[in-house]
Amino acid sequence: MLENKVAIITGGSEGIGFGIASALASKGTRVYLVARTQEKLEKAKEKITQQSGKAEIRSADITNIETIKEIVEGVYHDNGRLDIFVNNARAWKGQSLNTPFADIWRLIEFDMRAPYELTHYLVNRFKNEKENTLRILTVASQATLQVMDNGLRFC
């Protein structure tokens, strides 16, 4: 069912994103890992390929929507398909009410605006494709439901 599929996973170099990428690759999906840090991407790719998975890496910041669009178009061009897109990259680092506003704004850009804008782009880009098999998954965290002293949450 996942064999020969093509997936892009943002935040795919570690954590939940890497876990999703590894699971997909183990089922025969070609995974494209997208994250900011090249070194982490290379290590993640190596781990997946050591387990006989097919992985490619693309270094990018998901808040740069035009760059992500270029990655999507490149993956689609190279494979003739895009089956799975995982919005997984997150920037939350335990921000509190003492966090500078510039850092909070970056969090909003990363955790809210980018996934929404990417989903909007993907839906409109692929809705008229003859054989549209694209599925979009947005990963969220239970951390937004936890109450912490002096903690900052938004939904």
mmCIF file of C-alpha atoms in Angstrom:
data_model
loop_
_atom_site.group_PDB
_atom_site.id
_atom_site.type_symbol
_atom_site.label_atom_id
_atom_site.label_comp_id
_atom_site.label_asym_id
_atom_site.label_seq_id
_atom_site.Cartn_x
_atom_site.Cartn_y
_atom_site.Cartn_z
ATOM 1 C CA MET A 1 0.000 0.000 0.000
ATOM 2 C CA LEU A 2 2.914 2.394 0.650
ATOM 3 C CA GLU A 3 5.360 0.758 -1.733
ATOM 4 C CA ASN A 4 6.557 3.045 -4.535
ATOM 5 C CA LYS A 5 4.813 6.058 -3.003
ATOM 6 C CA VAL A 6 6.581 9.419 -2.643
ATOM 7 C CA ALA A 7 6.489 11.478 0.546
ATOM 8 C CA ILE A 8 7.828 14.806 1.767
ATOM 9 C CA ILE A 9 8.257 15.151 5.528
ATOM 10 C CA THR A 10 9.042 18.562 7.028
ATOM 11 C CA GLY A 11 11.033 18.352 10.221
ATOM 12 C CA GLY A 12 12.101 14.930 8.979
ATOM 13 C CA SER A 13 15.636 14.906 10.336
ATOM 14 C CA GLU A 14 14.763 13.983 13.927
ATOM 15 C CA GLY A 15 11.995 13.267 16.402
ATOM 16 C CA ILE A 16 8.483 12.457 15.230
ATOM 17 C CA GLY A 17 9.265 13.501 11.652
ATOM 18 C CA PHE A 18 12.186 11.104 11.460
ATOM 19 C CA GLY A 19 10.023 8.361 12.959
ATOM 20 C CA ILE A 20 7.354 8.932 10.311
ATOM 21 C CA ALA A 21 9.978 8.995 7.546
ATOM 22 C CA SER A 22 11.589 5.776 8.802
ATOM 23 C CA ALA A 23 8.240 4.005 9.011
ATOM 24 C CA LEU A 24 7.252 5.090 5.502
ATOM 25 C CA ALA A 25 10.648 4.146 4.065
ATOM 26 C CA SER A 26 10.459 0.709 5.687
ATOM 27 C CA LYS A 27 7.246 0.127 3.700
ATOM 28 C CA GLY A 28 8.866 1.070 0.382
ATOM 29 C CA THR A 29 8.027 4.771 0.207
ATOM 30 C CA ARG A 30 10.666 7.137 -1.207
ATOM 31 C CA VAL A 31 10.965 9.829 1.461
ATOM 32 C CA TYR A 32 12.209 13.373 1.078
ATOM 33 C CA LEU A 33 13.332 14.800 4.401
ATOM 34 C CA VAL A 34 13.094 18.578 4.749
ATOM 35 C CA ALA A 35 14.731 20.425 7.642
ATOM 36 C CA ARG A 36 17.026 23.381 8.252
ATOM 37 C CA THR A 37 20.183 21.600 9.413
ATOM 38 C CA GLN A 38 22.127 19.825 6.667
ATOM 39 C CA GLU A 39 24.182 17.728 9.102
ATOM 40 C CA LYS A 40 21.081 16.334 10.820
ATOM 41 C CA LEU A 41 19.506 15.630 7.437
ATOM 42 C CA GLU A 42 22.569 13.691 6.285
ATOM 43 C CA LYS A 43 22.564 11.568 9.459
ATOM 44 C CA ALA A 44 18.845 10.860 9.085
ATOM 45 C CA LYS A 45 19.274 9.867 5.442
ATOM 46 C CA GLU A 46 22.139 7.554 6.358
ATOM 47 C CA LYS A 47 20.046 5.805 9.024
ATOM 48 C CA ILE A 48 17.171 5.262 6.605
ATOM 49 C CA THR A 49 19.361 4.018 3.759
ATOM 50 C CA GLN A 50 21.202 1.657 6.119
ATOM 51 C CA GLN A 51 17.819 0.024 6.681
ATOM 52 C CA SER A 52 17.339 -0.317 2.890
ATOM 53 C CA GLY A 53 15.031 2.682 2.673
ATOM 54 C CA LYS A 54 15.017 5.272 -0.106
ATOM 55 C CA ALA A 55 15.655 8.763 1.236
ATOM 56 C CA GLU A 56 16.575 12.141 -0.198
ATOM 57 C CA ILE A 57 17.247 15.343 1.708
ATOM 58 C CA ARG A 58 16.436 18.993 1.123
ATOM 59 C CA SER A 59 17.677 21.708 3.457
ATOM 60 C CA ALA A 60 15.119 24.498 3.860
ATOM 61 C CA ASP A 61 13.278 26.650 6.369
ATOM 62 C CA ILE A 62 9.549 25.934 6.105
ATOM 63 C CA THR A 63 8.716 29.581 6.691
ATOM 64 C CA ASN A 64 10.242 30.269 3.268
ATOM 65 C CA ILE A 65 7.160 29.090 1.397
ATOM 66 C CA GLU A 66 8.612 29.729 -2.061
ATOM 67 C CA THR A 67 11.543 27.406 -1.315
ATOM 68 C CA ILE A 68 9.186 24.673 -0.125
ATOM 69 C CA LYS A 69 7.086 25.112 -3.275
ATOM 70 C CA GLU A 70 10.268 24.641 -5.335
ATOM 71 C CA ILE A 71 11.028 21.459 -3.403
ATOM 72 C CA VAL A 72 7.492 20.158 -4.002
ATOM 73 C CA GLU A 73 7.709 20.933 -7.722
ATOM 74 C CA GLY A 74 11.153 19.301 -7.955
ATOM 75 C CA VAL A 75 9.991 16.145 -6.188
ATOM 76 C CA TYR A 76 6.906 15.980 -8.399
ATOM 77 C CA HIS A 77 8.968 16.540 -11.543
ATOM 78 C CA ASP A 78 11.532 13.868 -10.579
ATOM 79 C CA ASN A 79 8.958 11.233 -9.604
ATOM 80 C CA GLY A 80 5.840 12.116 -11.562
ATOM 81 C CA ARG A 81 3.887 11.988 -8.323
ATOM 82 C CA LEU A 82 3.602 13.193 -4.737
ATOM 83 C CA ASP A 83 1.502 10.937 -2.531
ATOM 84 C CA ILE A 84 2.133 12.142 1.016
ATOM 85 C CA PHE A 85 3.053 15.511 2.525
ATOM 86 C CA VAL A 86 3.675 15.624 6.274
ATOM 87 C CA ASN A 87 3.533 19.048 7.966
ATOM 88 C CA ASN A 88 5.647 18.140 10.968
ATOM 89 C CA ALA A 89 8.273 20.860 11.522
ATOM 90 C CA ARG A 90 7.703 22.760 14.751
ATOM 91 C CA ALA A 91 9.562 25.506 16.622
ATOM 92 C CA TRP A 92 8.032 25.307 20.107
ATOM 93 C CA LYS A 93 10.754 25.209 22.751
ATOM 94 C CA GLY A 94 8.773 25.774 25.931
ATOM 95 C CA GLN A 95 8.131 29.490 25.432
ATOM 96 C CA SER A 96 6.884 31.397 28.439
ATOM 97 C CA LEU A 97 5.352 34.788 29.057
ATOM 98 C CA ASN A 98 8.916 36.106 29.411
ATOM 99 C CA THR A 99 9.840 35.118 25.858
ATOM 100 C CA PRO A 100 10.631 38.124 23.619
ATOM 101 C CA PHE A 101 7.878 38.949 21.135
ATOM 102 C CA ALA A 102 10.215 38.405 18.143
ATOM 103 C CA ASP A 103 10.661 34.786 19.266
ATOM 104 C CA ILE A 104 6.911 34.357 19.702
ATOM 105 C CA TRP A 105 6.321 35.757 16.213
ATOM 106 C CA ARG A 106 8.839 33.255 14.789
ATOM 107 C CA LEU A 107 6.934 30.497 16.590
ATOM 108 C CA ILE A 108 3.661 31.651 15.020
ATOM 109 C CA GLU A 109 5.293 31.788 11.571
ATOM 110 C CA PHE A 110 6.730 28.295 12.001
ATOM 111 C CA ASP A 111 3.920 26.479 13.792
ATOM 112 C CA MET A 112 0.809 28.145 12.366
ATOM 113 C CA ARG A 113 1.318 30.184 9.214
ATOM 114 C CA ALA A 114 3.696 27.862 7.339
ATOM 115 C CA PRO A 115 1.644 24.645 7.715
ATOM 116 C CA TYR A 116 -1.555 26.497 6.785
ATOM 117 C CA GLU A 117 -0.006 28.205 3.760
ATOM 118 C CA LEU A 118 1.660 24.979 2.587
ATOM 119 C CA THR A 119 -1.591 23.035 2.906
ATOM 120 C CA HIS A 120 -3.450 25.740 0.987
ATOM 121 C CA TYR A 121 -0.813 25.651 -1.759
ATOM 122 C CA LEU A 122 -0.785 21.844 -1.989
ATOM 123 C CA VAL A 123 -4.575 21.499 -2.146
ATOM 124 C CA ASN A 124 -4.834 24.091 -4.905
ATOM 125 C CA ARG A 125 -1.769 22.817 -6.768
ATOM 126 C CA PHE A 126 -2.889 19.192 -6.942
ATOM 127 C CA LYS A 127 -6.704 19.356 -6.939
ATOM 128 C CA ASN A 128 -6.939 19.217 -10.729
ATOM 129 C CA GLU A 129 -4.231 16.606 -11.306
ATOM 130 C CA LYS A 130 -5.636 13.669 -13.260
ATOM 131 C CA GLU A 131 -4.275 11.077 -10.834
ATOM 132 C CA ASN A 132 -4.149 13.060 -7.605
ATOM 133 C CA THR A 133 -3.130 10.695 -4.819
ATOM 134 C CA LEU A 134 -1.855 13.382 -2.441
ATOM 135 C CA ARG A 135 -2.633 12.989 1.249
ATOM 136 C CA ILE A 136 -1.644 15.748 3.677
ATOM 137 C CA LEU A 137 -0.921 15.012 7.328
ATOM 138 C CA THR A 138 -0.380 17.788 9.862
ATOM 139 C CA VAL A 139 1.246 16.689 13.090
ATOM 140 C CA ALA A 140 0.213 18.438 16.300
ATOM 141 C CA SER A 141 1.376 18.032 19.849
ATOM 142 C CA GLN A 142 -0.454 17.382 23.071
ATOM 143 C CA ALA A 143 1.810 20.039 24.598
ATOM 144 C CA THR A 144 -0.761 22.683 23.626
ATOM 145 C CA LEU A 145 -3.236 20.987 25.945
ATOM 146 C CA GLN A 146 -0.936 20.949 28.980
ATOM 147 C CA VAL A 147 -1.108 23.750 31.524
ATOM 148 C CA MET A 148 2.268 24.947 32.801
ATOM 149 C CA ASP A 149 3.099 27.776 35.205
ATOM 150 C CA ASN A 150 3.997 30.915 33.244
ATOM 151 C CA GLY A 151 3.586 28.890 30.043
ATOM 152 C CA LEU A 152 2.435 30.233 26.722
ATOM 153 C CA ARG A 153 -0.089 28.280 24.638
ATOM 154 C CA PHE A 154 -2.111 28.939 21.545
ATOM 155 C CA CYS A 155 -4.415 26.790 19.458
#
